[in-house]
Amino acid sequence: MTVNIITIDGPSGSGKGTLAAKLASHYQYHLLDSGALYRLLGLSLFNKGLLEKLDTELEACTQIATNLDIQFVTTQTGMTVLLESVDVTQQIRTERVGEYASKVAAIPALRAALLARQHAFAQAPGLVADGRDMATSIFPEAQAKIYLTASAESRAQRRVKQLQGMGLDAKINDILVNIEARDKRDMERTVAPLKPASDAYIIDSSNLSIDDVFKLMTNYVDQQLTN
Ligand code: DC
């Protein structure tokens, strides 16, 4: 049986996470939040005191990545994420853990160690895979490839709202600086840099509502899946 794969790549704050979840629910597909895997690995390595020793302890870090003890549990309100049985759903969404994730994501051996885990999400009837390199390196065979972007300013504003909604303190300028630094690191790294696949459908969500973007996406995906 064919497994339909829809990839959504793009920088953080473009609305990927929300749209990926909406698409997965609309098509009744599985959902891969690959950023969460990098965040979990970053947090795990930090907790073990290894994040600052990525160069000298790469072997041990790679082992940890391969054997990462994580669970995604679907609940009525969304997804609960467990790391070694501890609920880290909120913690992995913090800026601090985003920084850890960006560091580990730049290391080829650690990316490779997460490969099989990502492929395992591709199960019938289909998968919506959210990330940076879903179309360019993890699922190049995907039937529908979307690249969702937005200006750094609009992404920073959305992030502030999101953090405030979680009861966390957030300053727009700090967030903007972080976003720009992370974009630069994600786009300039040599392994799996953030960039649209040559056959991706590119959407700029800066001035679009979630519903507008959702409509553009479903029109495109429906067309791709019937071809
Ligand atoms: O999407 P996110 O903000 O949760 O991603 C966290 C970090 O992980 C971000 O710096 C980019 C990196 N990442 C990646 O390199 N490849 C992916 N497929 C997903 C995320």
Coordinates of N, CA and C and ligand atoms in Angstrom, one line a residue:
M1 N 0.9 -1.2 0.0 CA 0.0 0.0 0.0 C 0.9 1.3 0.0
T2 N 0.5 2.2 -0.8 CA 1.3 3.5 -0.9 C 1.1 4.3 0.4
V3 N 2.2 4.8 0.9 CA 2.1 5.7 2.0 C 2.3 7.1 1.4
N4 N 1.2 7.9 1.5 CA 1.3 9.3 1.0 C 2.1 10.2 2.0
I5 N 3.0 10.9 1.4 CA 3.9 11.8 2.3 C 3.7 13.2 1.9
I6 N 3.4 14.1 2.9 CA 3.4 15.5 2.6 C 4.5 16.1 3.5
T7 N 5.4 16.8 2.9 CA 6.4 17.4 3.7 C 6.1 18.9 3.9
I8 N 6.4 19.5 5.0 CA 6.4 20.9 5.3 C 7.7 21.4 5.9
D9 N 8.5 22.1 5.1 CA 9.7 22.6 5.6 C 9.7 24.1 5.7
G10 N 10.6 24.7 6.5 CA 10.6 26.1 6.6 C 11.2 26.5 8.0
P11 N 11.5 27.8 8.1 CA 12.1 28.3 9.4 C 11.1 28.3 10.5
S12 N 11.6 28.4 11.8 CA 10.7 28.3 12.9 C 9.8 29.6 12.9
G13 N 8.6 29.4 13.4 CA 7.7 30.6 13.5 C 6.9 30.8 12.2
S14 N 7.1 30.0 11.2 CA 6.4 30.3 9.9 C 5.0 29.7 10.0
G15 N 4.7 29.0 11.1 CA 3.3 28.4 11.2 C 3.3 26.9 10.9
K16 N 4.5 26.4 10.6 CA 4.6 25.0 10.2 C 3.9 24.0 11.1
G17 N 4.2 24.2 12.4 CA 3.7 23.2 13.4 C 2.2 23.2 13.4
T18 N 1.6 24.4 13.4 CA 0.1 24.4 13.5 C -0.5 23.9 12.2
L19 N 0.1 24.3 11.0 CA -0.4 23.8 9.8 C -0.2 22.3 9.6
A20 N 0.9 21.8 10.0 CA 1.2 20.4 9.9 C 0.2 19.6 10.7
A21 N -0.1 20.0 11.9 CA -1.1 19.3 12.7 C -2.5 19.4 12.1
K22 N -2.8 20.5 11.5 CA -4.1 20.7 10.8 C -4.2 19.8 9.6
L23 N -3.2 19.7 8.9 CA -3.2 18.8 7.7 C -3.3 17.4 8.1
A24 N -2.5 17.0 9.1 CA -2.5 15.6 9.5 C -3.9 15.2 10.0
S25 N -4.6 16.1 10.7 CA -6.0 15.8 11.2 C -6.9 15.8 10.0
H26 N -6.8 16.7 9.0 CA -7.6 16.8 7.8 C -7.6 15.5 7.0
Y27 N -6.3 15.0 6.8 CA -6.2 13.8 5.9 C -6.1 12.5 6.7
Q28 N -6.2 12.7 8.1 CA -6.1 11.5 9.0 C -4.8 10.8 8.8
Y29 N -3.7 11.6 8.7 CA -2.4 11.0 8.5 C -1.6 11.1 9.8
H30 N -0.5 10.3 9.9 CA 0.4 10.4 11.0 C 1.1 11.8 10.9
L31 N 1.7 12.2 12.1 CA 2.4 13.5 12.1 C 3.8 13.3 12.6
L32 N 4.8 13.8 11.9 CA 6.2 13.8 12.5 C 6.6 15.2 12.7
D33 N 6.9 15.6 13.9 CA 7.4 16.9 14.3 C 8.9 16.7 14.5
S34 N 9.7 16.8 13.4 CA 11.1 16.4 13.5 C 11.9 17.4 14.4
G35 N 11.4 18.6 14.4 CA 12.1 19.6 15.3 C 12.1 19.1 16.7
A36 N 10.9 18.5 17.1 CA 10.8 18.0 18.5 C 11.9 16.9 18.8
L37 N 12.3 16.1 17.8 CA 13.3 15.1 18.0 C 14.7 15.8 18.3
Y38 N 15.0 16.9 17.5 CA 16.2 17.6 17.8 C 16.2 18.3 19.1
R39 N 15.0 18.8 19.5 CA 14.8 19.5 20.8 C 15.0 18.4 21.9
L40 N 14.5 17.3 21.7 CA 14.6 16.2 22.8 C 16.0 15.8 22.9
L41 N 16.7 15.6 21.8 CA 18.1 15.2 21.8 C 18.9 16.3 22.5
G42 N 18.7 17.6 22.1 CA 19.4 18.7 22.7 C 19.2 18.7 24.3
L43 N 18.0 18.5 24.7 CA 17.7 18.5 26.1 C 18.3 17.3 26.8
S44 N 18.3 16.2 26.2 CA 18.9 15.0 26.8 C 20.4 15.1 27.0
L45 N 21.0 15.7 25.9 CA 22.5 15.9 26.0 C 22.8 16.9 27.1
F46 N 22.0 17.9 27.1 CA 22.2 19.0 28.2 C 22.1 18.3 29.6
N47 N 21.0 17.6 29.8 CA 20.8 17.0 31.1 C 21.9 16.0 31.5
K48 N 22.6 15.4 30.5 CA 23.7 14.5 30.8 C 25.0 15.2 30.8
G49 N 25.0 16.5 30.7 CA 26.3 17.3 30.7 C 27.1 17.2 29.5
L50 N 26.5 16.7 28.4 CA 27.3 16.5 27.2 C 27.2 17.5 26.1
L51 N 26.2 18.5 26.3 CA 26.0 19.4 25.2 C 27.2 20.3 24.9
E52 N 28.0 20.6 25.9 CA 29.2 21.4 25.7 C 30.4 20.5 25.3
K53 N 30.2 19.2 25.1 CA 31.3 18.3 24.8 C 31.0 17.5 23.5
L54 N 30.2 18.2 22.6 CA 29.8 17.5 21.4 C 31.0 17.0 20.6
D55 N 32.1 17.8 20.6 CA 33.3 17.5 19.8 C 34.0 16.3 20.4
T56 N 34.3 16.4 21.7 CA 35.1 15.3 22.3 C 34.4 14.1 22.7
E57 N 33.0 14.2 22.8 CA 32.3 13.0 23.3 C 31.3 12.6 22.2
L58 N 31.6 12.8 20.9 CA 30.6 12.6 19.8 C 30.1 11.1 19.8
E59 N 31.0 10.2 20.1 CA 30.6 8.8 20.0 C 29.5 8.5 21.0
A60 N 29.7 9.0 22.3 CA 28.7 8.8 23.3 C 27.4 9.5 23.0
C61 N 27.5 10.7 22.4 CA 26.3 11.5 22.0 C 25.5 10.8 20.9
T62 N 26.3 10.2 20.0 CA 25.6 9.5 18.9 C 24.8 8.3 19.4
Q63 N 25.4 7.6 20.4 CA 24.8 6.5 21.0 C 23.5 6.9 21.7
I64 N 23.5 8.0 22.4 CA 22.4 8.6 23.1 C 21.3 8.9 22.0
A65 N 21.7 9.5 20.9 CA 20.7 9.9 19.9 C 20.1 8.7 19.3
T66 N 20.8 7.6 19.1 CA 20.3 6.4 18.5 C 19.3 5.7 19.5
N67 N 19.6 5.8 20.7 CA 18.8 5.1 21.7 C 17.8 6.0 22.5
L68 N 17.6 7.2 22.0 CA 16.8 8.2 22.7 C 15.5 7.6 23.2
D69 N 15.2 7.7 24.5 CA 14.0 7.1 25.1 C 12.9 8.2 25.1
I70 N 12.1 8.2 24.0 CA 11.1 9.2 23.9 C 9.7 8.6 23.5
Q71 N 8.7 9.3 23.9 CA 7.3 8.9 23.5 C 6.5 10.1 23.1
F72 N 5.7 9.9 22.1 CA 4.8 11.0 21.7 C 3.4 10.4 22.0
V73 N 2.7 11.0 22.9 CA 1.4 10.5 23.3 C 0.3 11.5 22.9
T74 N -0.6 11.0 22.0 CA -1.7 11.9 21.6 C -2.7 12.0 22.7
T75 N -3.1 13.3 23.1 CA -4.1 13.5 24.1 C -5.2 14.3 23.5
Q76 N -6.3 14.6 24.3 CA -7.4 15.3 23.7 C -7.0 16.8 23.4
T77 N -6.0 17.3 24.1 CA -5.6 18.7 23.9 C -4.4 18.8 23.0
G78 N -3.8 17.7 22.5 CA -2.7 17.8 21.6 C -1.7 16.6 21.9
M79 N -0.5 16.9 22.0 CA 0.5 15.9 22.1 C 1.4 16.0 23.3
T80 N 1.5 15.0 24.1 CA 2.4 15.0 25.3 C 3.7 14.3 24.9
V81 N 4.8 14.9 25.2 CA 6.1 14.4 24.9 C 6.8 14.0 26.1
L82 N 7.3 12.7 26.1 CA 8.0 12.2 27.3 C 9.5 11.9 26.9
L83 N 10.4 12.3 27.8 CA 11.8 12.0 27.6 C 12.2 11.2 28.8
E84 N 12.6 10.0 28.6 CA 12.9 9.0 29.7 C 11.7 9.1 30.7
S85 N 10.5 9.0 30.2 CA 9.3 8.9 31.0 C 8.9 10.2 31.7
V86 N 9.7 11.3 31.5 CA 9.4 12.6 32.1 C 8.6 13.5 31.1
D87 N 7.6 14.1 31.5 CA 6.8 15.0 30.6 C 7.6 16.3 30.4
V88 N 8.0 16.5 29.2 CA 8.9 17.6 28.8 C 8.2 18.5 27.7
T89 N 6.8 18.3 27.6 CA 6.1 18.9 26.5 C 6.3 20.4 26.5
Q90 N 6.2 21.1 27.6 CA 6.4 22.5 27.7 C 7.9 22.9 27.6
Q91 N 8.7 22.1 28.3 CA 10.1 22.5 28.4 C 10.8 22.5 27.0
I92 N 10.5 21.5 26.2 CA 11.2 21.5 24.9 C 10.8 22.7 24.0
R93 N 9.7 23.4 24.3 CA 9.3 24.5 23.5 C 10.0 25.8 23.9
T94 N 10.8 25.8 24.9 CA 11.5 27.1 25.3 C 12.6 27.5 24.4
E95 N 12.9 28.7 24.4 CA 14.0 29.3 23.6 C 15.3 28.5 23.9
R96 N 15.5 28.3 25.2 CA 16.8 27.7 25.6 C 16.9 26.3 24.9
V97 N 15.9 25.5 24.9 CA 16.0 24.2 24.3 C 16.0 24.3 22.8
G98 N 15.4 25.3 22.2 CA 15.6 25.6 20.8 C 17.0 25.8 20.4
E99 N 17.8 26.5 21.3 CA 19.2 26.7 21.1 C 20.0 25.4 21.1
Y100 N 19.6 24.6 22.1 CA 20.3 23.2 22.2 C 20.0 22.5 20.9
A101 N 18.8 22.5 20.4 CA 18.4 21.7 19.2 C 19.2 22.2 18.0
S102 N 19.3 23.5 17.9 CA 20.0 24.1 16.8 C 21.5 23.6 16.8
K103 N 22.1 23.5 18.0 CA 23.5 23.0 18.1 C 23.6 21.6 17.7
V104 N 22.7 20.7 18.2 CA 22.9 19.3 17.8 C 22.5 19.1 16.3
A105 N 21.6 19.9 15.8 CA 21.2 19.7 14.4 C 22.3 20.0 13.4
A106 N 23.3 20.7 13.9 CA 24.4 21.1 13.0 C 25.5 19.9 12.9
I107 N 25.3 18.9 13.6 CA 26.3 17.8 13.7 C 25.8 16.6 12.8
P108 N 26.5 16.3 11.7 CA 26.1 15.3 10.8 C 25.8 13.9 11.4
A109 N 26.7 13.5 12.3 CA 26.5 12.2 13.0 C 25.3 12.1 13.8
L110 N 24.9 13.2 14.4 CA 23.7 13.2 15.2 C 22.4 13.2 14.3
R111 N 22.5 13.9 13.2 CA 21.4 13.9 12.2 C 21.2 12.5 11.7
A112 N 22.3 11.9 11.4 CA 22.3 10.5 10.8 C 21.6 9.6 11.9
A113 N 21.9 9.8 13.1 CA 21.4 8.9 14.2 C 19.9 9.0 14.3
L114 N 19.3 10.1 13.9 CA 17.9 10.3 14.0 C 17.1 9.9 12.7
L115 N 17.9 9.4 11.7 CA 17.3 9.1 10.4 C 16.2 8.0 10.5
A116 N 16.6 6.9 11.0 CA 15.8 5.7 11.0 C 14.5 6.0 11.8
R117 N 14.6 6.7 12.9 CA 13.5 7.1 13.7 C 12.5 7.9 12.9
Q118 N 13.0 8.8 12.1 CA 12.1 9.6 11.3 C 11.4 8.8 10.2
H119 N 12.2 7.9 9.5 CA 11.6 7.1 8.5 C 10.5 6.2 9.0
A120 N 10.6 5.8 10.3 CA 9.6 4.9 10.9 C 8.3 5.5 11.0
F121 N 8.2 6.9 10.9 CA 6.9 7.5 11.0 C 6.1 7.4 9.8
A122 N 6.7 7.0 8.7 CA 6.0 6.9 7.4 C 5.2 5.6 7.4
Q123 N 3.9 5.7 7.8 CA 3.1 4.5 7.9 C 1.7 4.9 7.2
A124 N 1.1 3.8 6.7 CA -0.2 4.0 6.0 C -1.2 4.6 7.0
P125 N -2.2 5.5 6.5 CA -2.3 5.8 5.1 C -1.4 6.9 4.6
G126 N -0.8 7.6 5.6 CA 0.1 8.7 5.1 C 0.7 9.5 6.3
L127 N 1.6 10.4 5.9 CA 2.4 11.1 6.9 C 2.5 12.6 6.5
V128 N 2.4 13.4 7.5 CA 2.7 14.9 7.3 C 4.0 15.0 8.1
A129 N 5.1 15.4 7.4 CA 6.4 15.5 8.1 C 6.8 17.0 8.1
D130 N 7.0 17.5 9.3 CA 7.3 18.9 9.6 C 8.8 19.0 9.9
G131 N 9.5 19.9 9.2 CA 10.9 20.1 9.6 C 11.7 21.1 8.8
R132 N 12.9 20.8 8.5 CA 13.8 21.7 7.7 C 14.3 21.0 6.4
D133 N 14.4 19.7 6.5 CA 15.0 18.9 5.4 C 14.2 17.7 5.1
M134 N 12.9 17.8 5.4 CA 12.0 16.7 5.1 C 12.0 16.4 3.6
A135 N 11.8 17.4 2.8 CA 11.8 17.2 1.3 C 13.1 17.0 0.7
T136 N 14.1 17.7 1.2 CA 15.5 17.7 0.6 C 16.3 16.5 1.0
S137 N 16.1 15.9 2.2 CA 16.9 14.7 2.5 C 16.2 13.6 3.1
I138 N 15.1 13.8 3.9 CA 14.5 12.6 4.6 C 13.5 11.9 3.7
F139 N 12.6 12.7 3.1 CA 11.5 12.0 2.3 C 11.5 12.7 0.9
P140 N 12.6 12.5 0.1 CA 12.6 13.1 -1.2 C 11.6 12.6 -2.2
E141 N 11.0 11.4 -1.8 CA 10.0 10.8 -2.6 C 8.6 11.3 -2.3
A142 N 8.5 12.3 -1.4 CA 7.1 12.8 -1.0 C 6.3 13.2 -2.2
Q143 N 5.0 13.0 -2.1 CA 4.1 13.4 -3.2 C 3.8 14.9 -3.2
A144 N 3.8 15.5 -2.0 CA 3.6 16.9 -1.9 C 4.6 17.5 -1.0
K145 N 5.3 18.6 -1.6 CA 6.4 19.2 -0.8 C 6.1 20.7 -0.7
I146 N 5.9 21.1 0.6 CA 5.6 22.5 0.8 C 6.7 23.2 1.6
Y147 N 7.0 24.4 1.2 CA 8.0 25.2 1.9 C 7.3 26.4 2.4
L148 N 7.2 26.5 3.7 CA 6.4 27.6 4.4 C 7.4 28.6 5.0
T149 N 7.3 29.9 4.6 CA 8.2 30.8 5.1 C 7.4 32.1 5.6
A150 N 8.1 33.0 6.2 CA 7.5 34.3 6.7 C 8.7 35.2 7.1
S151 N 8.4 36.5 7.1 CA 9.5 37.4 7.4 C 9.9 37.2 8.9
A152 N 11.2 37.5 9.2 CA 11.7 37.3 10.6 C 10.9 38.1 11.6
E153 N 10.4 39.3 11.2 CA 9.6 40.1 12.1 C 8.3 39.5 12.4
S154 N 7.6 39.0 11.4 CA 6.3 38.4 11.7 C 6.5 37.1 12.5
R155 N 7.5 36.4 12.2 CA 7.7 35.2 13.0 C 8.0 35.5 14.5
A156 N 8.8 36.6 14.7 CA 9.1 37.0 16.1 C 7.9 37.4 16.8
Q157 N 7.0 38.1 16.1 CA 5.7 38.5 16.8 C 4.9 37.3 17.2
R158 N 4.8 36.4 16.3 CA 4.0 35.2 16.6 C 4.6 34.4 17.7
R159 N 5.9 34.3 17.8 CA 6.6 33.6 18.8 C 6.3 34.2 20.2
V160 N 6.4 35.6 20.2 CA 6.1 36.3 21.5 C 4.7 35.9 22.0
K161 N 3.7 36.0 21.1 CA 2.3 35.6 21.4 C 2.2 34.2 22.0
Q162 N 2.9 33.3 21.3 CA 2.9 31.9 21.6 C 3.5 31.7 23.0
L163 N 4.6 32.3 23.3 CA 5.3 32.2 24.6 C 4.4 32.8 25.7
Q164 N 3.8 34.0 25.4 CA 3.0 34.6 26.4 C 1.7 33.8 26.7
G165 N 1.2 33.1 25.6 CA 0.1 32.2 25.8 C 0.4 31.1 26.7
M166 N 1.7 30.7 26.8 CA 2.1 29.6 27.7 C 2.5 30.2 29.0
G167 N 2.3 31.5 29.2 CA 2.6 32.1 30.5 C 4.1 32.4 30.7
L168 N 4.9 32.4 29.6 CA 6.3 32.6 29.7 C 6.6 34.0 29.2
D169 N 7.6 34.6 29.9 CA 8.0 36.0 29.6 C 8.7 36.0 28.2
A170 N 8.5 37.1 27.4 CA 9.1 37.1 26.1 C 9.3 38.6 25.7
K171 N 10.5 38.9 25.2 CA 10.8 40.2 24.7 C 11.0 40.1 23.2
I172 N 10.3 41.0 22.4 CA 10.4 40.8 21.0 C 11.8 41.0 20.4
N173 N 12.6 41.9 20.9 CA 13.9 42.1 20.3 C 14.8 40.9 20.6
D174 N 14.7 40.3 21.8 CA 15.5 39.1 22.1 C 15.1 38.0 21.1
I175 N 13.8 37.9 21.0 CA 13.3 36.8 20.1 C 13.8 36.9 18.7
L176 N 13.7 38.2 18.2 CA 14.1 38.5 16.8 C 15.6 38.1 16.6
V177 N 16.4 38.6 17.6 CA 17.9 38.3 17.5 C 18.1 36.7 17.4
N178 N 17.4 36.0 18.3 CA 17.5 34.6 18.3 C 17.0 33.9 17.0
I179 N 15.9 34.4 16.5 CA 15.4 33.9 15.2 C 16.4 34.1 14.1
E180 N 16.9 35.3 14.0 CA 17.9 35.6 12.9 C 19.1 34.7 13.0
A181 N 19.6 34.6 14.3 CA 20.8 33.8 14.5 C 20.6 32.3 14.1
R182 N 19.4 31.8 14.5 CA 19.1 30.4 14.3 C 18.8 30.2 12.8
D183 N 18.2 31.1 12.1 CA 18.0 31.0 10.6 C 19.3 30.9 10.0
K184 N 20.2 31.8 10.4 CA 21.6 31.8 9.7 C 22.3 30.5 9.9
R185 N 22.2 30.0 11.2 CA 22.9 28.7 11.5 C 22.2 27.6 10.7
D186 N 20.9 27.6 10.6 CA 20.2 26.5 9.9 C 20.4 26.5 8.4
M187 N 20.5 27.8 7.9 CA 20.7 27.9 6.4 C 22.1 27.7 5.9
E188 N 23.1 28.0 6.8 CA 24.5 28.0 6.4 C 25.2 26.7 6.8
R189 N 24.5 25.9 7.5 CA 25.3 24.6 7.9 C 25.5 23.8 6.7
T190 N 26.5 23.0 6.7 CA 26.9 22.2 5.5 C 26.0 21.0 5.3
V191 N 25.5 20.4 6.5 CA 24.7 19.3 6.3 C 23.2 19.7 6.4
A192 N 22.4 19.2 5.4 CA 21.0 19.4 5.3 C 20.6 20.9 5.7
P193 N 21.1 21.8 5.0 CA 20.7 23.2 5.3 C 19.3 23.5 5.0
L194 N 18.7 24.5 5.6 CA 17.3 24.8 5.4 C 17.2 25.5 4.0
K195 N 16.5 24.9 3.1 CA 16.3 25.4 1.8 C 15.1 24.7 1.1
P196 N 14.4 25.4 0.2 CA 13.3 24.6 -0.4 C 13.8 23.6 -1.4
A197 N 13.1 22.5 -1.5 CA 13.4 21.5 -2.5 C 13.1 22.2 -3.9
S198 N 13.8 21.7 -5.0 CA 13.6 22.4 -6.3 C 12.2 22.3 -6.7
D199 N 11.4 21.2 -6.3 CA 10.0 21.1 -6.7 C 9.0 21.4 -5.6
A200 N 9.5 22.2 -4.7 CA 8.6 22.6 -3.6 C 7.6 23.7 -3.9
Y201 N 6.4 23.6 -3.3 CA 5.4 24.7 -3.4 C 5.7 25.7 -2.3
I202 N 6.1 26.9 -2.7 CA 6.6 27.9 -1.6 C 5.4 28.8 -1.3
I203 N 5.2 28.9 0.1 CA 4.2 29.9 0.6 C 4.8 30.8 1.6
D204 N 4.5 32.1 1.4 CA 5.0 33.1 2.4 C 3.8 33.5 3.2
S205 N 3.8 33.1 4.5 CA 2.7 33.3 5.3 C 2.7 34.7 6.1
S206 N 3.6 35.6 5.8 CA 3.7 36.8 6.5 C 2.4 37.6 6.7
N207 N 1.7 37.6 5.5 CA 0.4 38.4 5.6 C -0.8 37.5 5.4
L208 N -0.7 36.3 5.7 CA -1.8 35.3 5.5 C -2.3 34.8 6.9
S209 N -3.6 34.5 7.0 CA -4.1 33.9 8.2 C -3.8 32.4 8.1
I210 N -4.0 31.7 9.2 CA -3.8 30.2 9.2 C -4.8 29.6 8.2
D211 N -6.0 30.1 8.3 CA -7.0 29.5 7.4 C -6.7 29.7 5.9
D212 N -6.1 30.9 5.6 CA -5.7 31.1 4.2 C -4.6 30.1 3.7
V213 N -3.6 30.0 4.6 CA -2.5 29.1 4.3 C -3.0 27.7 4.2
F214 N -3.9 27.3 5.1 CA -4.5 25.9 5.1 C -5.2 25.6 3.7
K215 N -5.9 26.6 3.2 CA -6.6 26.5 2.0 C -5.6 26.3 0.8
L216 N -4.6 27.1 0.8 CA -3.6 27.0 -0.3 C -3.0 25.6 -0.2
M217 N -2.7 25.1 1.0 CA -2.0 23.8 1.2 C -2.9 22.7 0.7
T218 N -4.2 22.7 1.1 CA -5.0 21.6 0.8 C -5.3 21.5 -0.7
N219 N -5.4 22.7 -1.3 CA -5.6 22.8 -2.8 C -4.4 22.1 -3.5
Y220 N -3.3 22.5 -3.1 CA -2.0 22.0 -3.7 C -1.9 20.4 -3.4
V221 N -2.1 20.0 -2.1 CA -2.0 18.6 -1.8 C -3.0 17.7 -2.5
D222 N -4.2 18.2 -2.6 CA -5.3 17.4 -3.3 C -4.9 17.2 -4.8
Q223 N -4.3 18.3 -5.3 CA -3.9 18.2 -6.7 C -2.7 17.2 -6.9
Q224 N -1.8 17.3 -6.0 CA -0.6 16.4 -6.0 C -1.0 14.9 -5.8
L225 N -2.0 14.7 -4.9 CA -2.4 13.3 -4.6 C -3.2 12.7 -5.7
T226 N -3.9 13.5 -6.5 CA -4.6 12.9 -7.6 C -3.8 12.6 -8.9
N227 N -2.6 13.2 -8.9 CA -1.8 13.1 -10.1 C -1.1 11.7 -10.1
Ligands
DC1 O1 11.2 23.5 14.2 P1 11.9 23.6 15.6 O2 12.1 25.1 16.0 O3 11.3 22.8 16.6 O4 13.4 23.0 15.3 C1 14.4 23.1 16.4 C2 15.8 23.1 15.8 O5 16.0 21.8 15.1 C3 16.0 24.2 14.7 O6 17.2 24.9 15.0 C4 16.2 23.5 13.4 C5 16.5 22.1 13.8 N1 15.8 21.1 12.9 C6 16.6 20.6 11.9 O7 17.8 20.9 11.7 N2 16.0 19.7 11.0 C7 14.7 19.3 11.2 N3 14.2 18.5 10.3 C8 14.0 19.9 12.2 C9 14.5 20.8 13.0

